[in-house]
Amino acid sequence: MATPHVLPLAEAVATLIHDGDTVALEGFTHLIPYAAGHEIIRQRRTGLTLVRMTPDVLYDQMIGMGVASRLIFSWGGNPGVGSLHRFRDAVEHAWPNRLSIEEHTHAGMAARYVAAASGLPFGVLRGYLGTDLPTHTDTVTPITCPFTGQRLTAVRALALDIAVVHAQQVDRHGNVGIRGIPGVQKEAVLAARRALVTVEERVETLDPRCTLVLPSFAVTAVSVEPRGAHPSYAMGYYDRDNDFYTAWDPISRDRTRFLDWMRAHVLETRTFAEHLALLDADHAVRTAQR
């Protein structure tokens, strides 16, 4: 059984993610792979098709830095706060470049992931009927069940070059353990030709509380990145940084302020740990001023 390579994140991204790739960075409310997303920005990838059921602040950052030319998704926003202003600017004003979008329902995206993970050309569901999405999206089409005559909807399987996810642990054999809400990390990894996983730590044996295990044969490379999902949370390691999501709204509203923040926190840092150190220093200053 092949064991995934344990690589520094910069090397893993340079090796596995190329301009023009179709990339899914998945994680539902938690375990969002921010460290990997920042490294993709730092390495100036362009022309990516970004895929995610619920793009939030990470994709706002990536879109605003010109990484993406296309977004496939089912909902987008700054959860609990409001809009993604860099995403809106790209769609409405083509800044910093034009962004095409392909919109689906949550169920439709899940069916597309499952179909690809299963090696099938499409998934089937009852959704979309009565909406105009099939007329605007060439990956959705009505079909008739050959057994019942029932009208259903087929959605084309997602063709991913690479899936990127964050997890709590990787064991000595290269198996990855996830605790908490499973989301579609497993399906995304199995749907992709390559898979990069960032983890909180490397251990001998996975914590038995891990409810989802990605087997080593499905993972191409692993990078150890403590707090690599910040500002989202990692169960058993750290909580969601709600203040960050709130603070992001005014930063992202203004192009100059956004670029200044990204330059300081991503382009001029060498690692995600350096970015976190900047955030910790800012937090210490604000706390001292109260």
Coordinates of C-alpha atoms in Angstrom, one line a residue:
M1 CA 0.0 0.0 0.0
A2 CA 1.4 3.4 -1.0
T3 CA 2.1 5.9 1.8
P4 CA 1.6 9.6 1.0
H5 CA 4.7 11.8 1.0
V6 CA 5.0 14.1 4.1
L7 CA 6.2 17.3 2.6
P8 CA 6.6 21.0 3.6
L9 CA 3.5 22.8 2.4
A10 CA 5.4 25.0 -0.1
E11 CA 6.9 22.0 -1.7
A12 CA 3.6 20.1 -1.8
V13 CA 1.8 23.0 -3.5
A14 CA 4.6 23.6 -6.0
T15 CA 4.5 19.9 -6.9
L16 CA 0.8 19.2 -7.0
I17 CA -1.1 22.4 -8.0
H18 CA -0.6 23.9 -11.4
D19 CA -2.0 26.9 -13.2
G20 CA -5.3 26.1 -14.8
D21 CA -6.1 23.2 -12.5
T22 CA -9.6 22.5 -11.1
V23 CA -9.1 22.6 -7.4
A24 CA -11.5 21.9 -4.5
L25 CA -10.5 23.2 -1.0
E26 CA -13.2 21.6 1.1
G27 CA -14.3 21.9 4.7
F28 CA -17.8 22.6 6.1
T29 CA -17.8 25.2 8.8
H30 CA -14.5 23.7 10.2
L31 CA -11.2 22.3 9.0
I32 CA -11.1 24.8 6.1
P33 CA -7.6 24.5 4.6
Y34 CA -6.6 28.2 5.0
A35 CA -2.8 27.4 5.2
A36 CA -2.9 25.6 1.8
G37 CA -5.0 28.4 0.3
H38 CA -2.5 31.0 1.4
E39 CA 0.3 29.0 -0.1
I40 CA -1.5 28.8 -3.4
I41 CA -1.8 32.6 -3.3
R42 CA 1.9 33.0 -2.2
Q43 CA 3.0 30.9 -5.2
R44 CA 0.9 33.1 -7.6
R45 CA -1.2 30.4 -9.1
T46 CA -3.5 31.6 -11.8
G47 CA -6.4 30.4 -14.0
L48 CA -7.7 28.0 -11.4
T49 CA -11.3 26.7 -11.4
L50 CA -12.1 26.8 -7.7
V51 CA -14.7 24.3 -6.4
R52 CA -16.4 24.3 -3.1
M53 CA -19.9 23.8 -1.7
T54 CA -19.7 26.9 0.6
P55 CA -16.9 29.3 -0.4
D56 CA -16.3 31.8 2.4
V57 CA -13.4 34.1 3.4
L58 CA -10.7 31.9 2.1
Y59 CA -12.1 31.9 -1.4
D60 CA -12.7 35.7 -1.1
Q61 CA -9.0 36.0 -0.5
M62 CA -8.0 33.8 -3.4
I63 CA -10.5 35.4 -5.8
G64 CA -9.3 38.9 -4.8
M65 CA -5.7 37.9 -5.4
G66 CA -6.5 36.8 -9.0
V67 CA -6.0 33.1 -8.4
A68 CA -9.3 32.0 -10.0
S69 CA -10.9 32.4 -13.4
R70 CA -14.0 30.2 -12.5
L71 CA -16.0 29.3 -9.4
I72 CA -18.2 26.2 -9.0
F73 CA -20.3 26.4 -5.8
S74 CA -23.7 26.2 -4.1
W75 CA -23.5 29.1 -1.6
G76 CA -21.1 31.9 -0.9
G77 CA -20.8 34.4 1.9
N78 CA -18.9 35.4 5.1
P79 CA -20.9 33.2 7.5
G80 CA -22.6 35.1 10.2
V81 CA -21.4 38.5 8.8
G82 CA -22.5 39.1 5.2
S83 CA -21.2 39.2 1.7
L84 CA -17.9 38.3 0.2
H85 CA -16.9 41.6 -1.2
R86 CA -13.9 40.4 -3.3
F87 CA -16.1 37.8 -4.9
R88 CA -18.7 40.4 -5.7
D89 CA -16.2 42.8 -7.1
A90 CA -14.9 40.0 -9.4
V91 CA -18.3 39.1 -10.7
E92 CA -19.7 42.7 -10.9
H93 CA -16.6 44.6 -12.1
A94 CA -14.1 41.9 -13.3
W95 CA -11.6 43.0 -10.6
P96 CA -8.8 41.9 -10.4
N97 CA -10.0 39.7 -13.3
R98 CA -13.2 38.3 -14.8
L99 CA -14.7 35.4 -12.8
S100 CA -17.2 33.1 -14.4
I101 CA -19.5 31.2 -12.0
E102 CA -21.4 27.9 -12.1
E103 CA -24.1 27.7 -9.4
H104 CA -25.7 24.6 -8.0
T105 CA -27.7 23.6 -5.0
H106 CA -26.0 21.9 -2.0
A107 CA -27.6 18.6 -2.9
G108 CA -26.5 19.0 -6.5
M109 CA -22.9 19.6 -5.5
A110 CA -23.0 16.7 -3.1
A111 CA -24.3 14.4 -5.9
R112 CA -21.6 15.6 -8.2
Y113 CA -18.9 14.8 -5.7
V114 CA -20.4 11.4 -4.9
A115 CA -20.6 10.5 -8.6
A116 CA -17.0 11.4 -9.2
A117 CA -15.9 9.5 -6.1
S118 CA -17.8 6.5 -7.3
G119 CA -16.3 6.6 -10.8
L120 CA -19.7 7.4 -12.4
P121 CA -20.3 10.0 -15.1
F122 CA -23.2 11.7 -13.3
G123 CA -25.3 11.8 -10.2
V124 CA -29.1 11.8 -9.9
L125 CA -31.4 13.8 -7.6
R126 CA -34.9 15.2 -7.5
G127 CA -33.7 18.8 -7.2
Y128 CA -33.6 21.6 -9.8
L129 CA -37.0 20.9 -11.3
G130 CA -39.0 24.0 -11.5
T131 CA -35.9 26.2 -11.5
D132 CA -34.1 27.9 -14.4
L133 CA -30.7 26.5 -13.3
P134 CA -30.7 23.8 -16.0
T135 CA -31.1 26.4 -18.7
H136 CA -28.0 28.2 -17.5
T137 CA -25.8 25.3 -16.4
D138 CA -24.6 22.7 -18.9
T139 CA -23.7 20.3 -16.1
V140 CA -27.4 19.9 -15.2
T141 CA -30.0 18.2 -17.3
P142 CA -33.5 16.7 -16.8
I143 CA -33.8 12.9 -17.3
T144 CA -36.5 10.3 -17.2
C145 CA -36.2 7.3 -14.9
P146 CA -36.2 4.2 -17.2
F147 CA -38.0 2.1 -14.5
T148 CA -40.7 4.5 -13.2
G149 CA -40.9 7.2 -15.8
Q150 CA -40.3 9.7 -13.0
R151 CA -38.8 13.1 -14.0
L152 CA -35.4 13.5 -12.3
T153 CA -32.2 15.6 -12.7
A154 CA -28.8 14.4 -13.7
V155 CA -25.7 16.4 -12.7
R156 CA -22.3 15.8 -14.3
A157 CA -19.6 14.3 -12.0
L158 CA -17.0 16.8 -10.8
A159 CA -13.7 16.4 -12.6
L160 CA -11.1 17.5 -10.0
D161 CA -7.4 17.7 -10.7
I162 CA -6.8 18.0 -6.9
A163 CA -8.6 18.1 -3.7
V164 CA -7.2 19.9 -0.7
V165 CA -8.5 19.3 2.9
H166 CA -7.4 19.9 6.4
A167 CA -7.6 17.3 9.2
Q168 CA -6.5 16.7 12.7
Q169 CA -4.1 13.9 12.4
V170 CA -2.0 11.6 10.1
D171 CA -0.6 8.4 11.4
R172 CA 2.6 6.6 10.8
H173 CA 1.1 4.7 7.8
G174 CA -0.3 7.9 6.2
N175 CA -3.9 7.4 7.1
V176 CA -5.7 10.7 7.9
G177 CA -8.1 11.1 10.8
I178 CA -10.9 13.7 10.9
R179 CA -13.1 14.5 13.9
G180 CA -16.3 16.5 13.8
I181 CA -18.6 17.4 10.9
P182 CA -17.5 15.2 7.9
G183 CA -18.7 17.6 5.1
V184 CA -17.6 16.2 1.7
Q185 CA -13.9 15.9 2.4
K186 CA -13.9 12.1 1.8
E187 CA -15.9 12.5 -1.5
A188 CA -13.7 15.3 -2.7
V189 CA -10.5 13.3 -2.0
L190 CA -11.9 10.2 -3.8
A191 CA -13.1 12.4 -6.7
A192 CA -9.7 13.9 -7.4
R193 CA -6.7 12.7 -9.3
R194 CA -4.4 14.1 -6.6
A195 CA -5.1 14.9 -2.9
L196 CA -3.2 17.2 -0.5
V197 CA -4.0 17.1 3.2
T198 CA -2.8 19.5 5.8
V199 CA -3.0 18.3 9.4
E200 CA -2.6 19.6 12.9
E201 CA -0.1 16.8 13.9
R202 CA 1.6 13.6 13.0
V203 CA 0.9 10.7 15.4
E204 CA 1.7 7.0 15.8
T205 CA -1.9 6.0 16.0
L206 CA -5.0 8.0 15.1
D207 CA -7.2 9.2 18.0
P208 CA -10.1 6.7 18.3
R209 CA -12.5 9.7 18.3
C210 CA -11.8 10.3 14.6
T211 CA -15.0 9.5 12.9
L212 CA -13.7 9.7 9.3
V213 CA -10.5 8.1 8.1
L214 CA -9.0 8.9 4.7
P215 CA -6.9 5.9 3.8
S216 CA -3.3 6.4 2.8
F217 CA -3.8 5.1 -0.7
A218 CA -6.2 8.0 -1.4
V219 CA -3.8 10.8 -0.3
T220 CA -0.9 12.0 -2.5
A221 CA 0.8 14.2 0.1
V222 CA 0.5 15.4 3.7
S223 CA 1.8 18.6 5.2
V224 CA 1.9 19.3 9.0
E225 CA 0.4 22.8 9.6
P226 CA -0.7 23.4 13.2
R227 CA -3.6 25.8 13.2
G228 CA -3.8 25.4 9.5
A229 CA -7.6 25.8 9.4
H230 CA -7.6 29.2 11.3
P231 CA -9.9 31.2 11.4
S232 CA -12.2 28.1 11.1
Y233 CA -11.9 25.6 13.9
A234 CA -10.5 22.1 14.4
M235 CA -12.3 20.0 17.0
G236 CA -10.1 19.2 19.9
Y237 CA -7.5 21.7 18.9
Y238 CA -8.9 25.3 18.7
D239 CA -12.2 27.2 18.4
R240 CA -13.5 29.3 15.6
D241 CA -12.1 32.8 15.6
N242 CA -15.4 34.7 15.2
D243 CA -13.6 38.1 15.6
F244 CA -11.6 37.4 12.5
Y245 CA -14.7 36.9 10.3
T246 CA -16.2 40.1 11.6
A247 CA -12.9 42.0 11.0
W248 CA -12.7 40.7 7.5
D249 CA -15.8 42.6 6.3
P250 CA -14.2 46.1 6.4
I251 CA -10.9 44.8 5.2
S252 CA -12.4 43.2 2.1
R253 CA -14.7 46.1 1.2
D254 CA -11.8 48.3 0.0
R255 CA -9.5 47.2 -2.7
T256 CA -6.4 49.0 -1.3
R257 CA -7.0 47.9 2.2
F258 CA -7.5 44.3 1.0
L259 CA -4.3 44.3 -1.0
D260 CA -2.3 45.8 1.9
W261 CA -3.6 43.1 4.2
M262 CA -2.8 40.3 1.8
R263 CA 0.6 41.7 1.1
A264 CA 1.5 41.8 4.8
H265 CA -0.1 38.5 5.8
V266 CA 0.5 36.3 2.8
L267 CA 2.9 37.6 0.1
E268 CA 5.5 39.0 2.5
T269 CA 5.3 36.0 4.9
R270 CA 7.1 32.7 4.2
T271 CA 4.7 30.4 6.0
F272 CA 1.2 30.3 7.5
A273 CA 2.8 30.3 10.9
E274 CA 4.3 33.7 10.2
H275 CA 0.8 35.0 9.3
L276 CA -0.6 33.6 12.5
A277 CA 2.2 35.3 14.5
L278 CA 1.1 38.6 13.0
L279 CA -2.5 38.0 14.0
D280 CA -1.5 37.0 17.5
A281 CA 0.6 40.2 17.9
D282 CA -2.3 42.3 16.7
H283 CA -4.6 40.6 19.1
A284 CA -2.1 41.2 22.0
V285 CA -2.0 44.9 21.2
R286 CA -5.8 45.2 21.0
T287 CA -6.1 43.4 24.3
A288 CA -3.6 45.7 26.0
Q289 CA -5.4 48.8 24.8
R290 CA -8.7 47.7 26.3

